[in-house]
XYZ file of C-alpha atoms in Angstrom:
640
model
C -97.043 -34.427 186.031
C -97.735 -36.965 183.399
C -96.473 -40.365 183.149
C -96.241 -42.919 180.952
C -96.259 -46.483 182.474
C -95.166 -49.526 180.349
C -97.797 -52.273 180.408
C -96.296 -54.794 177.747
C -93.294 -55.717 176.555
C -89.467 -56.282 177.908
C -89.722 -52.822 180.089
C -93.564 -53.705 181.324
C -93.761 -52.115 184.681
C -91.502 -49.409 184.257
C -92.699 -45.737 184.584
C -91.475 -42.574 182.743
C -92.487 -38.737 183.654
C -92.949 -36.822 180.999
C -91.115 -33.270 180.977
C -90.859 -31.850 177.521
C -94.053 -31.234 175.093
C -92.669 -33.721 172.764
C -91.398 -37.028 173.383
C -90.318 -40.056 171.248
C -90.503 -43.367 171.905
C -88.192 -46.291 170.017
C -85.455 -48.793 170.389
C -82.804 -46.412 169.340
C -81.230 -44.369 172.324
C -81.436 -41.193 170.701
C -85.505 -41.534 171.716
C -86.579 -39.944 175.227
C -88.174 -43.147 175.954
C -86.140 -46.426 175.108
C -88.046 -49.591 174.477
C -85.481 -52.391 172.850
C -88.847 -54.796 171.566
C -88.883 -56.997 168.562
C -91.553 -54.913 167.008
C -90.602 -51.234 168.005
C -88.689 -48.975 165.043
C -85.534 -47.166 165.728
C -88.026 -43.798 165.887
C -91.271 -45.776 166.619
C -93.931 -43.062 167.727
C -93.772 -39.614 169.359
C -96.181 -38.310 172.175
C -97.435 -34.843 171.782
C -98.903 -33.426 175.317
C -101.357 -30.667 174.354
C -103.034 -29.210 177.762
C -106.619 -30.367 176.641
C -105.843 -34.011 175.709
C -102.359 -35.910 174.449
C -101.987 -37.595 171.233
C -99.550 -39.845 170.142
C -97.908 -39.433 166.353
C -96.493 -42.421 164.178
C -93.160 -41.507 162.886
C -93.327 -44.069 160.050
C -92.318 -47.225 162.105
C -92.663 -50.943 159.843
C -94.982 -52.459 162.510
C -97.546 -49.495 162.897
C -98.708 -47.911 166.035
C -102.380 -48.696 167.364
C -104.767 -47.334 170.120
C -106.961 -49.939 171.663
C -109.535 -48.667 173.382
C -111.648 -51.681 174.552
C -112.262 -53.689 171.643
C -111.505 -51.425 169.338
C -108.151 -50.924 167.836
C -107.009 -47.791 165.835
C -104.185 -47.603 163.345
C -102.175 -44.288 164.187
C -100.745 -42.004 161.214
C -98.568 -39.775 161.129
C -101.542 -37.002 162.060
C -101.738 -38.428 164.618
C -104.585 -40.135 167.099
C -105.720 -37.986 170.295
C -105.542 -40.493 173.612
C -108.252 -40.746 176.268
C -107.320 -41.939 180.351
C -108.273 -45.369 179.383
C -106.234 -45.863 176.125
C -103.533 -48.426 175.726
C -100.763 -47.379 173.216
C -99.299 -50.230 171.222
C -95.967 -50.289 169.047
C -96.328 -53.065 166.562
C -98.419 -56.222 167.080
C -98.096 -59.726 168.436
C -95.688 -60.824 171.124
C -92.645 -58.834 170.167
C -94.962 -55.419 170.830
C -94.531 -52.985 173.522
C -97.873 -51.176 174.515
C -98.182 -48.197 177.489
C -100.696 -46.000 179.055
C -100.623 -42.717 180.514
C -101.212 -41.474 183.794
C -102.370 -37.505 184.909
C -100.973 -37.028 188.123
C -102.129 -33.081 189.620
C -104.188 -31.836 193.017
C -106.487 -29.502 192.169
C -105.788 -25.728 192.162
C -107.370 -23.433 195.133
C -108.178 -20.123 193.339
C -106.985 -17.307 194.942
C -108.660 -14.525 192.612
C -109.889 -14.449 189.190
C -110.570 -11.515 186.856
C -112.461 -11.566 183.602
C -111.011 -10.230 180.698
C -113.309 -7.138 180.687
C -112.045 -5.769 183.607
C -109.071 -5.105 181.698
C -109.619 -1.601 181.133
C -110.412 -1.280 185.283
C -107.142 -2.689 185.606
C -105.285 -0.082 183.746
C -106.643 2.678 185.558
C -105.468 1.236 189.446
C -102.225 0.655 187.206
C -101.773 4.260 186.164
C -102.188 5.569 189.581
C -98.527 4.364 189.753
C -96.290 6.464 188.007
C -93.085 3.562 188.425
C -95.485 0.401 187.523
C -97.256 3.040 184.382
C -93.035 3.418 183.397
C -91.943 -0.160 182.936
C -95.277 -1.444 181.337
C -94.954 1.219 178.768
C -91.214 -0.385 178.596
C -91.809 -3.580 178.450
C -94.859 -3.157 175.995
C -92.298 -1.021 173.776
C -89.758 -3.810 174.051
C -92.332 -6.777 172.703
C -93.776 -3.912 170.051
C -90.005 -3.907 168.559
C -88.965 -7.500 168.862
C -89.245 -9.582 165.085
C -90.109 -12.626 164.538
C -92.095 -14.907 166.942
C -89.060 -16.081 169.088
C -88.018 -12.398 169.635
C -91.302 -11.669 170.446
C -91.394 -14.658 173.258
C -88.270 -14.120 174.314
C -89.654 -10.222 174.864
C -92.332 -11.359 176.926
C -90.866 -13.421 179.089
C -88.245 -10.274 180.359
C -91.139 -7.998 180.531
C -92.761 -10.787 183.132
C -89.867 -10.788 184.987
C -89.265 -7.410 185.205
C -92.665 -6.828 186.288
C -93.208 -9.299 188.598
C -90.788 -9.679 191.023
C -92.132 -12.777 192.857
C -92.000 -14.542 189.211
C -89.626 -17.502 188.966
C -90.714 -19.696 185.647
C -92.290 -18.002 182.897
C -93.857 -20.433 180.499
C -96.097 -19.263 177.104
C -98.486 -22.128 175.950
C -99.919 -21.406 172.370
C -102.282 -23.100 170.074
C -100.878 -25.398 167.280
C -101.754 -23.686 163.772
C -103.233 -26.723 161.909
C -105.879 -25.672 159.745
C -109.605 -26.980 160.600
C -109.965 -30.188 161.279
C -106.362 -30.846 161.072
C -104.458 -33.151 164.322
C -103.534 -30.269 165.825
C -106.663 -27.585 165.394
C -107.681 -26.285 169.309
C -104.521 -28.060 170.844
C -102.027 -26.259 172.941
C -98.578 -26.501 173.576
C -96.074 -24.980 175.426
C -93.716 -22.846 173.176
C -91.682 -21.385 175.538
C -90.051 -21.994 178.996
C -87.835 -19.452 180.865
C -86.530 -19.376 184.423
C -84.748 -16.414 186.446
C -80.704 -17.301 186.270
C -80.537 -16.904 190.116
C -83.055 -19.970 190.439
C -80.891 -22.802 192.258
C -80.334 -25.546 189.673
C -83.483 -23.677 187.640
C -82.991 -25.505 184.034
C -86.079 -24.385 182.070
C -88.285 -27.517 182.150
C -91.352 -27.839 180.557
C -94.031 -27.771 183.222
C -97.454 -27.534 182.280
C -100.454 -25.395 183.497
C -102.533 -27.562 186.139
C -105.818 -28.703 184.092
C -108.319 -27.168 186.746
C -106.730 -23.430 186.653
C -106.537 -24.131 182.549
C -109.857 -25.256 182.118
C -111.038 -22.080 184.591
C -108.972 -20.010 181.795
C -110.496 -21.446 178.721
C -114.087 -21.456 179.855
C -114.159 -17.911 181.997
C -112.145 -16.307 179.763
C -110.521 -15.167 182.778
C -107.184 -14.413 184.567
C -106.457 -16.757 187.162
C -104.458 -16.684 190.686
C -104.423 -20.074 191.850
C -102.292 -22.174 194.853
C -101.672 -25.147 195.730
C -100.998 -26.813 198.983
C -97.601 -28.267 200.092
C -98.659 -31.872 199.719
C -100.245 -31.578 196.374
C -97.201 -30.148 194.871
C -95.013 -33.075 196.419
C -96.640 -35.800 195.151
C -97.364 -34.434 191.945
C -94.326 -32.889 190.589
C -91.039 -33.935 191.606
C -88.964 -31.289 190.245
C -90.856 -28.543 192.656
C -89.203 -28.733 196.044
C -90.658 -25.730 197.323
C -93.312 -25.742 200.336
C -95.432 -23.064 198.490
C -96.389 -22.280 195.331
C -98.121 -20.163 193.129
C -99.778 -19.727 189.964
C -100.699 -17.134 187.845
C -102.745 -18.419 184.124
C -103.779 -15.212 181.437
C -105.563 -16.008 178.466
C -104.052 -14.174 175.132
C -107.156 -13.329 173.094
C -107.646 -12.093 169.774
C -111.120 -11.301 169.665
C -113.192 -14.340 170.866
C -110.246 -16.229 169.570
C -107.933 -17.605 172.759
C -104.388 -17.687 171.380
C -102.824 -19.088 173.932
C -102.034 -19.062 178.031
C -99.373 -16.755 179.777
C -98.365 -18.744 182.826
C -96.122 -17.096 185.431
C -94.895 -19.283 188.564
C -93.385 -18.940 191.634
C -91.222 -21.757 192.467
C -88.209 -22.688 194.418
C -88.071 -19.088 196.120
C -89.916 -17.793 199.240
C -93.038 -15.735 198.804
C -96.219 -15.547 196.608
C -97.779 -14.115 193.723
C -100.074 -11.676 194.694
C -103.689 -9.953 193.242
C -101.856 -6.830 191.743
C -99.272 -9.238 189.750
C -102.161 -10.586 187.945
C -103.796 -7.186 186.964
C -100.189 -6.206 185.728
C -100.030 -9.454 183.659
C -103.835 -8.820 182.812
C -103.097 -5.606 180.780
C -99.084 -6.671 179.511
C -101.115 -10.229 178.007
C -103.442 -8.325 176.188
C -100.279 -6.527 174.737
C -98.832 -9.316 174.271
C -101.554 -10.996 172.438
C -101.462 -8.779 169.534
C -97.373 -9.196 169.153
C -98.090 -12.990 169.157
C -101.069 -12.855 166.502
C -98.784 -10.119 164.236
C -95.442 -12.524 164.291
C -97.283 -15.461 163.618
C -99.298 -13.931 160.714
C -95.666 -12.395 159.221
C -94.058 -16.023 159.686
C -97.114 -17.926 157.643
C -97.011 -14.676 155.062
C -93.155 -15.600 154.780
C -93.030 -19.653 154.631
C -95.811 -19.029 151.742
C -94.159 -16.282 150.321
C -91.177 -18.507 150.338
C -93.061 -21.897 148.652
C -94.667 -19.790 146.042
C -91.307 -18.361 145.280
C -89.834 -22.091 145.243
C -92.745 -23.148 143.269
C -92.587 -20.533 140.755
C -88.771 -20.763 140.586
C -89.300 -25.076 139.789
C -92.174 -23.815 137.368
C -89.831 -21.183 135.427
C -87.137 -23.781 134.937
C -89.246 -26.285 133.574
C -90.686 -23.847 131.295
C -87.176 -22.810 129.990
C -86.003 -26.610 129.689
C -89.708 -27.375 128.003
C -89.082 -24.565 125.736
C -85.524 -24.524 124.563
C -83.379 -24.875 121.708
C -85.577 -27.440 120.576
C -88.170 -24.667 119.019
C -85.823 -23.209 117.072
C -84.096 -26.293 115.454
C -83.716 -25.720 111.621
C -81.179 -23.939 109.739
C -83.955 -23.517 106.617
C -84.261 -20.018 105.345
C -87.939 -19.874 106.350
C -86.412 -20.604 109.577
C -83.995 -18.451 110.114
C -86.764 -15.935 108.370
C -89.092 -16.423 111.326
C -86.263 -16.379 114.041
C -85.609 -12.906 112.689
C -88.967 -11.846 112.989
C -89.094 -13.422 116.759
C -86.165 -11.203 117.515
C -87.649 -8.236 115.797
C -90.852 -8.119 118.014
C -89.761 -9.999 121.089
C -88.878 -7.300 123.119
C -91.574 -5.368 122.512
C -95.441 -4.687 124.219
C -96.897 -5.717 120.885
C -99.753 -8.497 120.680
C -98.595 -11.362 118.444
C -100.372 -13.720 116.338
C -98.819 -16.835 115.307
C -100.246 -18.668 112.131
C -99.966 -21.589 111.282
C -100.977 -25.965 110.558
C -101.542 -27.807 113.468
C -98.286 -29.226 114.628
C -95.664 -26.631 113.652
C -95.086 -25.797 117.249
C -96.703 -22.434 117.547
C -96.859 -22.767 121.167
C -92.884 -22.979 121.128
C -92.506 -19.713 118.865
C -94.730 -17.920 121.274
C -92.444 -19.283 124.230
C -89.168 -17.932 121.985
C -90.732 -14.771 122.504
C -91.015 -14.979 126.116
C -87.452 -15.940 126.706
C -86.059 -13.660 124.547
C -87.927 -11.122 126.275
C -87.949 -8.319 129.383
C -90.339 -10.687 130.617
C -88.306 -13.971 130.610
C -88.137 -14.293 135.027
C -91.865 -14.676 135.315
C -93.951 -17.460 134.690
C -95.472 -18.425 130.745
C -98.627 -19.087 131.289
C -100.783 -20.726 128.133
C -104.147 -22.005 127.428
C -106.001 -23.879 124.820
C -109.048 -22.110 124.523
C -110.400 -24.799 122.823
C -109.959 -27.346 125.587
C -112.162 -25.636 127.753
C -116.490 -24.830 127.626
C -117.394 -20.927 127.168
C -118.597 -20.419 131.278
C -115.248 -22.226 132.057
C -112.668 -20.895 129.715
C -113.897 -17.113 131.012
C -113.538 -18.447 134.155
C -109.968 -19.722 133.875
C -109.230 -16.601 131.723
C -110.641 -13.841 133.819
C -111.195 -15.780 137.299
C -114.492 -15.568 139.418
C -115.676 -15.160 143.211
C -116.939 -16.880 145.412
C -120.691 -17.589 144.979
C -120.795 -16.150 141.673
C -122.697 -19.442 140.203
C -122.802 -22.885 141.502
C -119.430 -24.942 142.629
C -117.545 -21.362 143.151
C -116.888 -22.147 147.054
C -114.078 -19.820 146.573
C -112.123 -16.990 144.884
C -110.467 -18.254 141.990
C -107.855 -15.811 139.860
C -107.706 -16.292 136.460
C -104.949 -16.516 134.254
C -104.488 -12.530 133.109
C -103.827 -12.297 136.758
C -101.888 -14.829 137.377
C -99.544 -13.453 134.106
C -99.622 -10.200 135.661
C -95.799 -8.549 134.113
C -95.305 -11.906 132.042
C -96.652 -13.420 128.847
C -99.919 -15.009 128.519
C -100.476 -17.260 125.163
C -103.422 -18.214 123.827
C -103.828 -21.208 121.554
C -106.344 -21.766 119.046
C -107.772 -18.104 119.793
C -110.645 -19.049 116.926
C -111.997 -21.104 119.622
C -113.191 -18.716 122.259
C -116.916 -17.780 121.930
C -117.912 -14.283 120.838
C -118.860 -13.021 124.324
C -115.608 -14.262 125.459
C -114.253 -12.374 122.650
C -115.585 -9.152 124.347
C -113.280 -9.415 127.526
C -110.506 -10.291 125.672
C -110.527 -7.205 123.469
C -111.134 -4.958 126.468
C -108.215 -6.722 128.351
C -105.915 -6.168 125.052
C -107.345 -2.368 124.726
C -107.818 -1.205 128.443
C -105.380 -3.596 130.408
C -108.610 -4.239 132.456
C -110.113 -7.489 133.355
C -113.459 -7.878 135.734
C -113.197 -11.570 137.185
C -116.982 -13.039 137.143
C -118.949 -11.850 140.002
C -116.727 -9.020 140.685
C -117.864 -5.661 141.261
C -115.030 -3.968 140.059
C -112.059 -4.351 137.585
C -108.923 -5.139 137.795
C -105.392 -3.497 135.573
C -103.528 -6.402 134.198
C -99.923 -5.595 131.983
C -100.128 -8.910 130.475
C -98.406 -9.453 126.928
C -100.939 -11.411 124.536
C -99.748 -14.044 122.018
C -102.355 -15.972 120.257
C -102.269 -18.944 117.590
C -104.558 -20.084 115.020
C -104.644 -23.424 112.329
C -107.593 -21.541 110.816
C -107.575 -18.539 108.297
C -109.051 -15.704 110.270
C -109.663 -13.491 107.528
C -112.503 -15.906 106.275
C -113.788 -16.485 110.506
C -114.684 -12.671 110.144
C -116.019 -12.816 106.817
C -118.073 -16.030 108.538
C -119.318 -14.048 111.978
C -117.694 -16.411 113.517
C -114.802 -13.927 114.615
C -114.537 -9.840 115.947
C -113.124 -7.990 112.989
C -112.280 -5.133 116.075
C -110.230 -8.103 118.054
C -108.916 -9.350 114.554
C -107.214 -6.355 113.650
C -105.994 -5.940 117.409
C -104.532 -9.356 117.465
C -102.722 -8.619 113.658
C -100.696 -5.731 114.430
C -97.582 -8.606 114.449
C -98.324 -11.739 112.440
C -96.107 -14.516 112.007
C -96.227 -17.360 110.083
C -94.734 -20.845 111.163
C -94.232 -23.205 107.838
C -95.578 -26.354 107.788
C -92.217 -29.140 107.745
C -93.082 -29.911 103.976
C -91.827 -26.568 103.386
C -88.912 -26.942 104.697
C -87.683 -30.234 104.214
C -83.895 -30.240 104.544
C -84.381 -29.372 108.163
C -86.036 -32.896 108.823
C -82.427 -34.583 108.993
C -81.540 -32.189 111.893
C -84.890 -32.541 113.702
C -84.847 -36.368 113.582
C -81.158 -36.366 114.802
C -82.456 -34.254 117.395
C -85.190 -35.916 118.451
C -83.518 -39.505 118.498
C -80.898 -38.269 120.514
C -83.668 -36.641 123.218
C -85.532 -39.990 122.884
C -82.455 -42.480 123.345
C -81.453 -40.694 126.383
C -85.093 -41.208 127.704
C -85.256 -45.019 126.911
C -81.506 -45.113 128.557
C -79.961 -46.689 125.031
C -77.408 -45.631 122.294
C -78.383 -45.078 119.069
C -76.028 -45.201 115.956
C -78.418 -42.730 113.880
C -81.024 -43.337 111.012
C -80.037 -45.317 107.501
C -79.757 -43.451 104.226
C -82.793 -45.411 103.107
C -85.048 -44.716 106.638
C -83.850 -40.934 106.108
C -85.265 -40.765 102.743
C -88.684 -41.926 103.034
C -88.545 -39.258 105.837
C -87.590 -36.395 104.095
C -89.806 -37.966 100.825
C -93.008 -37.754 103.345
C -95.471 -34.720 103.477
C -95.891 -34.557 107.008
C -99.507 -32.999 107.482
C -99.320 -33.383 111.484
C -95.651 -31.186 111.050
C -93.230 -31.551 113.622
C -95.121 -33.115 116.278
C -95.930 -36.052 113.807
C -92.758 -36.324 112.913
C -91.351 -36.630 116.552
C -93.860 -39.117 117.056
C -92.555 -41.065 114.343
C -88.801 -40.847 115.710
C -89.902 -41.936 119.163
C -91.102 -44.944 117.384
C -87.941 -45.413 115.856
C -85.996 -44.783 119.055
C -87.866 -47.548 120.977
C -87.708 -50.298 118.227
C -83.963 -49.837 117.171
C -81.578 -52.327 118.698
C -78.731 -50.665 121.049
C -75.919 -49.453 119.076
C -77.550 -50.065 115.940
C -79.202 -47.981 112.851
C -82.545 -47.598 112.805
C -83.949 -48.824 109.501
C -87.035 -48.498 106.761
C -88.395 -51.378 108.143
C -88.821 -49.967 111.767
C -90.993 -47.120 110.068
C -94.971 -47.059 110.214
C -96.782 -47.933 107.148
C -97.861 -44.953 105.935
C -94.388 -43.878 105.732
C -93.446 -46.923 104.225
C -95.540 -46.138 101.381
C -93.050 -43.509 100.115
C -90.853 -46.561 99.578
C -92.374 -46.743 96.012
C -91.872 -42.612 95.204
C -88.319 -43.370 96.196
C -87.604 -46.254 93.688
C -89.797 -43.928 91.009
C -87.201 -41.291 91.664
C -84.423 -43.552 90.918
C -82.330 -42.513 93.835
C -79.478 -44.482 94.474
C -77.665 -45.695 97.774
C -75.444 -42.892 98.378
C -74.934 -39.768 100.874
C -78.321 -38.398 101.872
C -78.032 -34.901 100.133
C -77.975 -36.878 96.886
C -80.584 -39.275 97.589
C -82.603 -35.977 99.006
C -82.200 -34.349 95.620
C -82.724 -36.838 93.894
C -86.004 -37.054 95.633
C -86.676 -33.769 95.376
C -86.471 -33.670 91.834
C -88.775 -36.498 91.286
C -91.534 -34.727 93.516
C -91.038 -31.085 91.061
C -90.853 -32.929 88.006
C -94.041 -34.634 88.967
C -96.207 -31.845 90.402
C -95.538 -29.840 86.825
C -96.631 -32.947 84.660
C -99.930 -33.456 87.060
C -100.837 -30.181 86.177
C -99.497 -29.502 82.834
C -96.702 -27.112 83.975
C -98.880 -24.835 85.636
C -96.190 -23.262 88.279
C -98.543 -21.698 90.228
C -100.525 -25.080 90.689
C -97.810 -26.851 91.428
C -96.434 -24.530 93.582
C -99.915 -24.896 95.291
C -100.150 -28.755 95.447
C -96.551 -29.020 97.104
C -97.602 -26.873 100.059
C -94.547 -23.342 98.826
C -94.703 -20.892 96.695
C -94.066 -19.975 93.437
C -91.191 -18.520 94.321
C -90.080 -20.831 95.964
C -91.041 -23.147 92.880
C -88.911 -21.208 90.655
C -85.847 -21.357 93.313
C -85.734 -25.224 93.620
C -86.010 -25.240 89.889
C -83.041 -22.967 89.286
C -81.449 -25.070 91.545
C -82.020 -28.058 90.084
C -80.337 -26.997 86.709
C -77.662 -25.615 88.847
C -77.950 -21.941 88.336
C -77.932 -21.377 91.392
């Protein structure tokens, strides 16, 4: 029995035993252990009795928990801090602490028989020459073969025992914590499960754990163990046994050379004794068992990280959809609703997309359109810059590697065509990748096959590719820079995204857009933008696109006053430069479409006289076409 004996505080001198695996200590009285000191939380610490040495747990407490051992004294964390016979636990510090040690109090165990675990087979054969013992082991083994889930599977043991073994009072199953290496809890054990026959006299189902000597013997022999212990023993160290006899029966559960855990089987309270043949039945039904333990355990971590990658991949999905929203597809220009047409066209489709266009336009959100508006939408978008990354990285990250396969892979690693296995997989600045890279990508495009570095073999992918370029890719072929045979397999869909100057009466509804997205962030109201503001921001050319101009509205956002307009003044200087193209277009305070065309007008009639009405030239110089020259022209004169 352990104990745990108060040497400090308002309780000093009082003693506790210690009959459950897990026991807190704090000032509140829902704590197994009550200690009402100055220093000691409401859920101060918790002890954790593992068979091959205790630790003690902090369970956040505002004063800290501390070992002292000697001189020394060690801050506990919520890990955990394993506890020696000498060690004094103390909750908080100074005089209003408490502090306790605890105290081991077991005979030792007279072994009655032992068999190693390699006289299991021997076992089974005495076993079979007994056609009624041969019937319920296959029974019981059948039983624990069908239970699910780890409880089942305990609770399935612990009826085979007592159907078995008839002597059998307690049945208690002591596993090894899980923790991976290293962790608090790696090569501890702890009792899991307790069970007592009904017709026991006052038999609640008490933790009691295995006596050290016959678990030690266990551990180190690898062995099945038959131990006793002698009337006076048992009375002074275990008050709840009131029986003159008892006995004890200790099988490992092995995996291997891995020991799972410890079967214990007592006989208490009830005349009699476990005998030699019990413990060659519980020999062969542990090693059973042993594999229905390992099996549930395995299912239960598949399922809890079955379950967070679903969790994670469900939190990842909707910030994806909120990151990629209406917001992408804000414009009501013609070129827009041009290229929302075109997303719809090809969005449901297998085809390989390549989005063109300045840096800025928000490529990256017209390839995540695509995605949503796809078969593909409930997995994960997955994108990569592939010029953010070197070449031996990026084909890592794209393609994945194994372990050993060059220096700092300590591990498997999947890449990202796996990890977009069924989904979408976009690929900015595609111009980027290196030409060996450029290799793998058409094979992955061509075969569906991708061979992670280091791998022997390949792997089928049914990944959807979009990829983005700033650059003109016609003229990186014509260079070498690019594959002319991955170039025509990226442009069987191209779409263009125009620059903002292009489109230029959708600026008033991304700024209102953006100001409201940014007001909300700041926690502020916002009347809107002034005519004048509004006009140097339609006026401007905008060569970062859409993510400058954001940029610029955040500024606005922040500097504005609550509840009022933000003005010209708030704007950065190079906008303010435009200040002086506005006067030269003569546009007067008014409602923004006439101040816009107004503007507007100014700009054509300038670009023509700059180059001597050459159309075509001044088409060029404003960033459209001539086209669309000749449409803001007819416009203008009101034809249309």
């Amino acid at each position: 029995m352990v104990r745990l004996e108060v040497t400090f505080g308002r309780a000093s001198g009082a003693t506790f035993e210690l009959a459950t695996p897990f026991v807190t200590v704090g000032r509140s009285d829902a704590n197994d252990i009550v200690l009402d000191d100055e220093h000691v939380s409401a859920r101060h610490a918790r002890i954790v009795l593992g068979l091959d040495a205790p630790r003690v747990e902090d369970l956040g407490s505002t004063n800290g928990t501390f070992v002292r051992r000697g001189d020394d004294r060690v801050p506990v964390t919520e890990r955990g801090e394993p506890l020696g016979p000498a060690d004094v636990v103390e909750l908080g510090s100074g005089a209003g602490r408490a502090a306790f040690t605890l105290r081991f109090d077991e005979g030792a165990a007279h072994l009655v028989s032992v068999r190693p675990l390699g006289e299991t087979a021997q076992a089974e054969a005495r076993l079979a020459a007994d056609p009624d013992v041969l019937r319920k082991l296959y029974a019981a083994q059948t039983r624990i073969g069908r239970a699910s889930g780890l409880g089942a599977v305990l609770d399935a043991v612990a009826d085979a025992v007592f159907e078995l073994v008839q002597a059998c009072t307690h049945v208690t199953v002591v596993l090894r914590e899980q923790d991976g290496p290293g962790g608090a809890g790696a090569g501890n054990y702890l009792p899991v499960l307790t069970r007592a026959r009904r017709a026991v006299a006052g038999g609640g189902e008490r933790f009691v754990p295995v006596t050290r000597s016959v678990y030690r013997r266990v551990l180190e022999d690898r062995a099945a163990v038959l131990a006793a212990e002698a009337a006076t023993e048992i009375g002074r160290s275990a008050s709840i046994m009131r029986a003159s006899v008892r006995s004890t029966i200790a099988v490992p559960l092995c995996r291997g050379d891995d020991i799972l855990g410890v079967l214990q089987v007592d006989n208490r309270d009830a005349p009699g004794m476990l005998q030699a043949p019990d413990l060659e039945l519980l020999l062969v039904l542990g090693e059973h068992a042993t594999l229905a333990i390992a099996g549930a355990r395995v299912i239960a971590r598949l399922a809890a990280a079955e379950e967070r990658l679903e969790n994670e991949n469900r939190f990842l999905r909707g910030r994806e959809a909120r990151r990629h929203a209406a917001p992408s597809m804000v414009g009501d220009n013609e070129a827009m609703r041009a290229l929302a047409a075109l997303i719809d066209k090809v969005a449901d489709t297998r085809v390989t997309v390549l989005i063109e266009g300045e840096t800025g336009t928000g490529k990256e959100l017209v390839a995540a359109a695509i995605h949503e508006r796809s078969r593909r939408r409930d997995r994960l978008f997955v994108a990569l810059n592939c010029a953010a990354l070197a070449e031996g990285l990026l084909e890592s990250e794209l393609f994945g590697h194994k372990k050993g396969s060059f220096t700092g892979a300590s591990e498997d690693k999947k890449g990202l065509f796996e990890l977009a296995d069924g989904s979408t997989l976009f690929l900015d600045e595609i111009t980027e990748a290196p030409i060996a890279i450029q290799s793998k990508l058409l094979r992955a495009l061509q075969e569906g096959e991708i061979r992670a570095v280091g791998a022997a073999e390949a792997r089928h992918v049914n990944v959807r590719v979009v990829a983005a370029t700033n650059r003109d890719l016609e003229a990186e072929v014509r260079a070498g820079r690019f594959r002319e045979d991955l170039y025509y397999r990226l442009t069987v869909f191209p779409i263009r995204v125009p620059p903002l100057r292009e489109r230029r009466s959708d600026i008033p509804l991304l700024v209102a857009h953006f100001l409201a997205r940014h007001a909300r962030e700041l926690g502020k109201t916002i009347a809107g933008v002034a005519p004048e503001a509004m006009a140097l921001l339609v006026a401007y050319d905008w060569p970062g696109n859409v993510r400058e101009l954001e940029n610029e509205v955040q500024r606005l956002a922040i500097q504005a006053e609550p509840g009022a307009f933000a003005s010209a003044e708030l704007l950065s200087s190079r906008l303010r430069r435009g200040e002086r193209t506005v006067r030269e277009a003569g546009a007067q305070k008014g409602s923004l479409r006439d101040m816009m065309a107004e503007v507007e007008r100014y700009l054509l009639a300038r670009a023509l006289r700059e180059h001597g009405d050459n159309k075509t030239a001044a088409a060029k110089a404003l960033g459209i076409t001539r086209e669309g020259l000749h449409k803001k022209l007819r416009q203008q004169d009101g034809k249309e």
